[in-house]
Amino acid sequence: MHAILELAQRKTVIFDGAMGTMLMAAGLKAGESPELWNIEKPSFVTDIHRKYYEAGSDVVHTNTFGGNIIKLADRGLSDKMENINVEAAKLAREACPTGKFVAGDIGPTGKLIKPLGDLVVEEAEEAFFRQAQALIRGGVDIISIETMFSLEEALAALHAAKRVGEVPVISALTFNRTKKGFFTIMGEGVTQAVAAFEKAGADVIATNCSLGSRDMADLTKELRAATRKPILIQPNAGKPVTQKGVTAYQQTPAEFAQDGKEIKNSGADMIGGCCGTNPEFIRALAEAMGNLP
Ligand SMILES: [Zn+2]
């Protein structure tokens, strides 16, 4: 069994929090490519990884959320795809203490698959395949597919990562809460998604973003009822509040950590943070789980 999955049998594995907001705090401007910093300002990226490990993360994500070639092409960076992903993996590896881990982050293409959009599913899978290859070449321990709003796109990424092989794959889908339960914006439900992920060979079933930690505890129960695989939950820091066009997350680290306990008790094996979280949230979470950094 892979060391991360083994660790999950002994304790709640702590992941990291948001990367984008940390980069913005370090000077990343709106419209600038966060992934380009892996090449142009590597020390800032390594610094953020270190802060998360120091706060108690067992696993951090590489700075490659928008690192697939389709997304990078929007910024004219497709020729840098391999370099960006290999370097990102090396930066996280550099910051990673002995006994801790690096997850290669794969996010969505930002395009809709046919017939809703123009993207051909095979093209998406090829983009994810090449990204996963580069991340693994750079030395990641596990691939983490996240913030997928469509089951079809999530499966394209999962198939690609499993085809590369070599490391386990975390497969996440993003759900919204409706009166009828939890669904993706495409209308896919929890049991349908979990069954598809298991069939495609996901090693960890996950969800992240969109929901705050309260709702995530309920979603965790549904996921736990649908699978015996390890589960990773990465909530936002509560519900976003938009004031004068600016979105802010108002939950405190202590509240987040309190909900973290409920998420753990609802069946999560691994917990991290999404939008609005930072190393203080991860520190509070790690302490609440009884994991001292
Ligand atoms: Zn998020």
Short mmCIF file of C-alpha atoms and ligand atoms in Angstrom, two decimals:
data_model
loop_
_atom_site.label_atom_id
_atom_site.label_comp_id
_atom_site.label_asym_id
_atom_site.label_seq_id
_atom_site.Cartn_x
_atom_site.Cartn_y
_atom_site.Cartn_z
CA MET A 1 0.00 0.00 0.00
CA HIS A 2 1.19 3.52 -0.76
CA ALA A 3 2.63 5.40 2.25
CA ILE A 4 -0.05 8.14 2.14
CA LEU A 5 -2.87 5.61 2.19
CA GLU A 6 -1.14 3.77 5.01
CA LEU A 7 -0.82 7.01 6.98
CA ALA A 8 -4.57 7.57 6.54
CA GLN A 9 -5.19 4.33 8.43
CA ARG A 10 -3.28 5.64 11.43
CA LYS A 11 -4.38 9.29 11.63
CA THR A 12 -6.35 12.03 9.91
CA VAL A 13 -4.06 13.13 7.10
CA ILE A 14 -3.87 16.94 6.90
CA PHE A 15 -3.64 18.59 3.49
CA ASP A 16 -2.84 22.25 2.79
CA GLY A 17 -5.09 25.28 2.27
CA ALA A 18 -5.50 27.77 -0.54
CA MET A 19 -2.56 28.62 -2.81
CA GLY A 20 -4.01 31.43 -4.96
CA THR A 21 -4.78 33.79 -2.09
CA MET A 22 -1.32 33.21 -0.64
CA LEU A 23 0.27 34.07 -3.99
CA MET A 24 -1.86 37.23 -4.20
CA ALA A 25 -0.68 38.22 -0.75
CA ALA A 26 2.86 37.73 -2.08
CA GLY A 27 2.17 40.10 -4.97
CA LEU A 28 0.52 38.05 -7.73
CA LYS A 29 -1.62 40.42 -9.79
CA ALA A 30 -5.09 39.77 -11.19
CA GLY A 31 -4.76 38.26 -14.65
CA GLU A 32 -1.21 37.05 -14.00
CA SER A 33 -0.55 33.30 -14.27
CA PRO A 34 -0.01 31.75 -10.81
CA GLU A 35 1.68 28.77 -12.48
CA LEU A 36 4.31 30.94 -14.15
CA TRP A 37 5.66 31.76 -10.68
CA ASN A 38 6.99 28.17 -10.53
CA ILE A 39 9.55 29.28 -13.10
CA GLU A 40 9.86 33.02 -12.55
CA LYS A 41 9.49 33.42 -8.77
CA PRO A 42 10.11 29.93 -7.38
CA SER A 43 11.19 31.03 -3.90
CA PHE A 44 7.75 32.54 -3.22
CA VAL A 45 6.07 29.25 -4.07
CA THR A 46 8.48 27.19 -1.96
CA ASP A 47 7.87 29.61 0.91
CA ILE A 48 4.11 29.00 0.83
CA HIS A 49 4.64 25.22 0.78
CA ARG A 50 6.98 25.53 3.81
CA LYS A 51 4.39 27.57 5.71
CA TYR A 52 1.81 24.82 5.20
CA TYR A 53 4.17 22.04 6.26
CA GLU A 54 5.12 24.08 9.35
CA ALA A 55 1.44 24.57 10.14
CA GLY A 56 0.91 20.81 10.17
CA SER A 57 0.17 19.72 6.60
CA ASP A 58 1.17 16.15 5.85
CA VAL A 59 0.57 16.77 2.15
CA VAL A 60 0.78 19.95 0.06
CA HIS A 61 -0.50 20.52 -3.46
CA THR A 62 1.80 21.70 -6.24
CA ASN A 63 1.10 25.15 -7.70
CA THR A 64 -0.37 23.66 -10.86
CA PHE A 65 -4.13 24.14 -10.53
CA GLY A 66 -4.25 25.81 -13.97
CA GLY A 67 -1.30 23.84 -15.29
CA ASN A 68 -2.97 21.81 -18.03
CA ILE A 69 -2.14 22.83 -21.59
CA ILE A 70 -5.69 23.93 -22.44
CA LYS A 71 -5.82 26.39 -19.53
CA LEU A 72 -2.25 27.56 -20.08
CA ALA A 73 -3.01 28.26 -23.76
CA ASP A 74 -5.42 31.01 -22.63
CA ARG A 75 -2.38 32.92 -21.39
CA GLY A 76 -0.12 31.95 -24.28
CA LEU A 77 1.88 29.60 -22.07
CA SER A 78 1.23 26.22 -23.68
CA ASP A 79 4.88 25.79 -24.69
CA LYS A 80 5.82 26.00 -20.99
CA MET A 81 3.44 23.27 -19.81
CA GLU A 82 6.03 20.57 -19.07
CA ASN A 83 8.51 22.95 -17.50
CA ILE A 84 5.84 24.53 -15.27
CA ASN A 85 4.66 21.17 -13.94
CA VAL A 86 8.08 19.56 -13.50
CA GLU A 87 9.39 22.66 -11.69
CA ALA A 88 6.27 22.90 -9.51
CA ALA A 89 6.76 19.33 -8.34
CA LYS A 90 10.43 20.01 -7.60
CA LEU A 91 9.58 23.14 -5.57
CA ALA A 92 7.11 21.28 -3.37
CA ARG A 93 9.58 18.39 -3.06
CA GLU A 94 12.25 20.88 -1.95
CA ALA A 95 10.01 22.17 0.84
CA CYS A 96 8.76 18.71 1.85
CA PRO A 97 10.14 17.40 5.16
CA THR A 98 11.07 13.72 5.44
CA GLY A 99 7.99 11.58 5.98
CA LYS A 100 5.61 14.11 4.42
CA PHE A 101 4.17 14.17 0.93
CA VAL A 102 3.58 16.13 -2.29
CA ALA A 103 0.35 15.96 -4.29
CA GLY A 104 0.41 16.94 -7.95
CA ASP A 105 -2.54 19.29 -8.42
CA ILE A 106 -4.73 18.92 -11.51
CA GLY A 107 -7.58 21.43 -11.95
CA PRO A 108 -10.19 21.88 -14.66
CA THR A 109 -9.58 23.08 -18.23
CA GLY A 110 -12.03 25.95 -17.78
CA LYS A 111 -13.86 24.79 -20.91
CA LEU A 112 -17.08 22.84 -21.35
CA ILE A 113 -17.02 19.43 -22.99
CA LYS A 114 -19.21 18.84 -26.08
CA PRO A 115 -22.11 19.15 -26.65
CA LEU A 116 -22.34 21.92 -24.00
CA GLY A 117 -19.10 23.48 -25.21
CA ASP A 118 -16.39 23.03 -27.83
CA LEU A 119 -13.99 20.79 -25.93
CA VAL A 120 -13.65 17.21 -27.19
CA VAL A 121 -13.35 14.82 -24.23
CA GLU A 122 -10.32 13.02 -25.78
CA GLU A 123 -8.55 16.37 -26.03
CA ALA A 124 -9.18 17.03 -22.34
CA GLU A 125 -7.90 13.57 -21.43
CA GLU A 126 -4.74 14.08 -23.47
CA ALA A 127 -4.10 17.43 -21.72
CA PHE A 128 -4.50 15.80 -18.28
CA PHE A 129 -2.33 12.86 -19.34
CA ARG A 130 0.53 15.14 -20.30
CA GLN A 131 0.17 17.18 -17.09
CA ALA A 132 0.13 14.07 -14.89
CA GLN A 133 3.22 12.75 -16.69
CA ALA A 134 5.12 15.99 -16.06
CA LEU A 135 4.07 16.14 -12.39
CA ILE A 136 5.16 12.54 -11.83
CA ARG A 137 8.44 13.17 -13.64
CA GLY A 138 8.97 16.10 -11.22
CA GLY A 139 8.55 13.75 -8.27
CA VAL A 140 5.03 13.97 -6.81
CA ASP A 141 3.82 11.17 -4.52
CA ILE A 142 0.19 11.26 -5.53
CA ILE A 143 -2.02 13.01 -8.10
CA SER A 144 -4.87 15.15 -6.76
CA ILE A 145 -7.64 16.07 -9.21
CA GLU A 146 -9.70 18.90 -7.75
CA THR A 147 -12.40 21.54 -8.24
CA MET A 148 -14.03 19.59 -11.05
CA PHE A 149 -17.58 20.80 -11.70
CA SER A 150 -18.40 18.13 -14.28
CA LEU A 151 -18.22 14.39 -13.69
CA GLU A 152 -17.24 13.84 -17.32
CA GLU A 153 -14.23 16.15 -17.04
CA ALA A 154 -13.27 14.67 -13.66
CA LEU A 155 -13.36 11.20 -15.24
CA ALA A 156 -11.24 12.35 -18.18
CA ALA A 157 -8.60 13.49 -15.67
CA LEU A 158 -8.92 10.31 -13.61
CA HIS A 159 -8.57 8.05 -16.67
CA ALA A 160 -5.52 10.04 -17.77
CA ALA A 161 -3.81 9.88 -14.36
CA LYS A 162 -4.51 6.16 -14.01
CA ARG A 163 -3.14 5.60 -17.52
CA VAL A 164 0.14 7.25 -16.49
CA GLY A 165 0.04 4.98 -13.44
CA GLU A 166 2.93 4.95 -10.95
CA VAL A 167 1.19 6.94 -8.17
CA PRO A 168 -2.25 6.78 -6.49
CA VAL A 169 -4.93 9.21 -7.64
CA ILE A 170 -7.29 11.39 -5.61
CA SER A 171 -10.47 12.15 -7.53
CA ALA A 172 -12.58 15.12 -6.41
CA LEU A 173 -15.84 16.57 -7.57
CA THR A 174 -17.39 19.86 -6.46
CA PHE A 175 -20.98 19.73 -5.22
CA ASN A 176 -23.59 22.35 -4.42
CA ARG A 177 -26.28 21.91 -1.81
CA THR A 178 -29.84 21.99 -3.14
CA LYS A 179 -33.19 21.22 -1.52
CA LYS A 180 -32.95 17.74 -3.06
CA GLY A 181 -29.42 17.08 -1.84
CA PHE A 182 -25.88 17.48 -3.13
CA PHE A 183 -25.40 17.83 -6.89
CA THR A 184 -22.76 19.13 -9.29
CA ILE A 185 -23.75 22.10 -11.43
CA MET A 186 -24.25 19.51 -14.18
CA GLY A 187 -26.81 17.73 -11.99
CA GLU A 188 -24.73 14.67 -11.07
CA GLY A 189 -25.38 13.17 -7.64
CA VAL A 190 -23.10 11.68 -5.00
CA THR A 191 -23.73 7.95 -5.51
CA GLN A 192 -23.48 8.25 -9.29
CA ALA A 193 -20.17 10.10 -9.02
CA VAL A 194 -18.66 7.76 -6.44
CA ALA A 195 -19.60 4.67 -8.46
CA ALA A 196 -18.01 6.16 -11.58
CA PHE A 197 -14.84 7.14 -9.69
CA GLU A 198 -14.49 3.68 -8.16
CA LYS A 199 -14.98 1.99 -11.52
CA ALA A 200 -12.27 4.20 -13.02
CA GLY A 201 -9.86 3.19 -10.24
CA ALA A 202 -9.78 6.25 -7.95
CA ASP A 203 -7.64 5.54 -4.88
CA VAL A 204 -9.16 8.36 -2.82
CA ILE A 205 -12.66 9.81 -3.21
CA ALA A 206 -12.73 13.55 -2.61
CA THR A 207 -14.69 16.77 -2.71
CA ASN A 208 -13.53 20.36 -2.43
CA CYS A 209 -14.60 23.96 -2.84
CA SER A 210 -18.01 25.61 -3.15
CA LEU A 211 -19.26 24.42 0.24
CA GLY A 212 -18.21 25.62 3.66
CA SER A 213 -17.18 23.25 6.41
CA ARG A 214 -20.70 22.93 7.91
CA ASP A 215 -22.25 21.59 4.72
CA MET A 216 -19.17 19.47 4.08
CA ALA A 217 -19.85 17.42 7.21
CA ASP A 218 -23.23 16.38 5.78
CA LEU A 219 -21.72 15.68 2.37
CA THR A 220 -19.03 13.56 4.04
CA LYS A 221 -21.74 11.31 5.52
CA GLU A 222 -23.19 10.74 2.06
CA LEU A 223 -19.79 10.01 0.57
CA ARG A 224 -18.98 7.62 3.43
CA ALA A 225 -22.24 5.75 2.84
CA ALA A 226 -21.31 5.37 -0.84
CA THR A 227 -17.71 4.15 -0.57
CA ARG A 228 -15.18 2.27 1.57
CA LYS A 229 -12.24 4.08 -0.07
CA PRO A 230 -10.33 6.78 1.84
CA ILE A 231 -12.10 10.16 1.65
CA LEU A 232 -10.49 13.61 1.34
CA ILE A 233 -12.58 16.68 2.21
CA GLN A 234 -11.41 20.24 1.49
CA PRO A 235 -14.03 22.87 2.45
CA ASN A 236 -13.93 26.58 1.87
CA ALA A 237 -13.64 28.84 4.92
CA GLY A 238 -17.40 29.06 5.30
CA LYS A 239 -19.78 30.68 2.86
CA PRO A 240 -18.40 33.60 0.86
CA VAL A 241 -19.85 37.02 1.53
CA THR A 242 -19.74 39.52 -1.34
CA GLN A 243 -19.57 43.17 -0.38
CA LYS A 244 -19.06 45.87 -2.98
CA GLY A 245 -17.98 43.25 -5.50
CA VAL A 246 -15.31 41.78 -3.23
CA THR A 247 -15.73 38.18 -2.10
CA ALA A 248 -14.54 37.35 1.38
CA TYR A 249 -14.70 34.26 3.59
CA GLN A 250 -15.64 35.06 7.13
CA GLN A 251 -15.10 31.88 9.06
CA THR A 252 -12.37 31.91 11.70
CA PRO A 253 -9.67 29.21 11.90
CA ALA A 254 -11.22 28.02 15.19
CA GLU A 255 -14.67 27.58 13.64
CA PHE A 256 -13.14 25.80 10.66
CA ALA A 257 -11.26 23.43 12.95
CA GLN A 258 -14.39 22.76 15.01
CA ASP A 259 -16.24 21.71 11.85
CA GLY A 260 -13.16 19.69 10.92
CA LYS A 261 -13.83 17.44 13.90
CA GLU A 262 -17.37 16.85 12.67
CA ILE A 263 -16.07 16.10 9.17
CA LYS A 264 -13.67 13.58 10.67
CA ASN A 265 -16.45 12.00 12.72
CA SER A 266 -18.62 11.85 9.61
CA GLY A 267 -16.05 9.59 7.97
CA ALA A 268 -13.26 11.65 6.40
CA ASP A 269 -9.75 10.19 6.43
CA MET A 270 -8.03 13.25 5.04
CA ILE A 271 -8.91 16.94 5.47
CA GLY A 272 -7.54 20.14 4.00
CA GLY A 273 -8.84 23.57 3.05
CA CYS A 274 -9.98 25.32 -0.11
CA CYS A 275 -10.87 28.95 -0.84
CA GLY A 276 -10.33 31.38 2.01
CA THR A 277 -8.11 29.07 4.06
CA ASN A 278 -4.46 29.76 4.91
CA PRO A 279 -1.79 28.25 7.17
CA GLU A 280 -3.64 29.50 10.30
CA PHE A 281 -6.67 27.40 9.33
CA ILE A 282 -4.45 24.38 8.75
CA ARG A 283 -2.68 24.89 12.07
CA ALA A 284 -6.02 25.06 13.92
CA LEU A 285 -7.24 21.99 12.03
CA ALA A 286 -4.10 19.97 12.75
CA GLU A 287 -4.34 20.86 16.45
CA ALA A 288 -8.02 19.90 16.56
CA MET A 289 -7.13 16.52 15.04
CA GLY A 290 -4.53 16.03 17.72
CA ASN A 291 -1.72 16.17 15.17
CA LEU A 292 0.96 18.47 16.44
CA PRO A 293 3.05 19.93 13.61
ZN ZN B 1 -12.14 26.54 -3.47
#
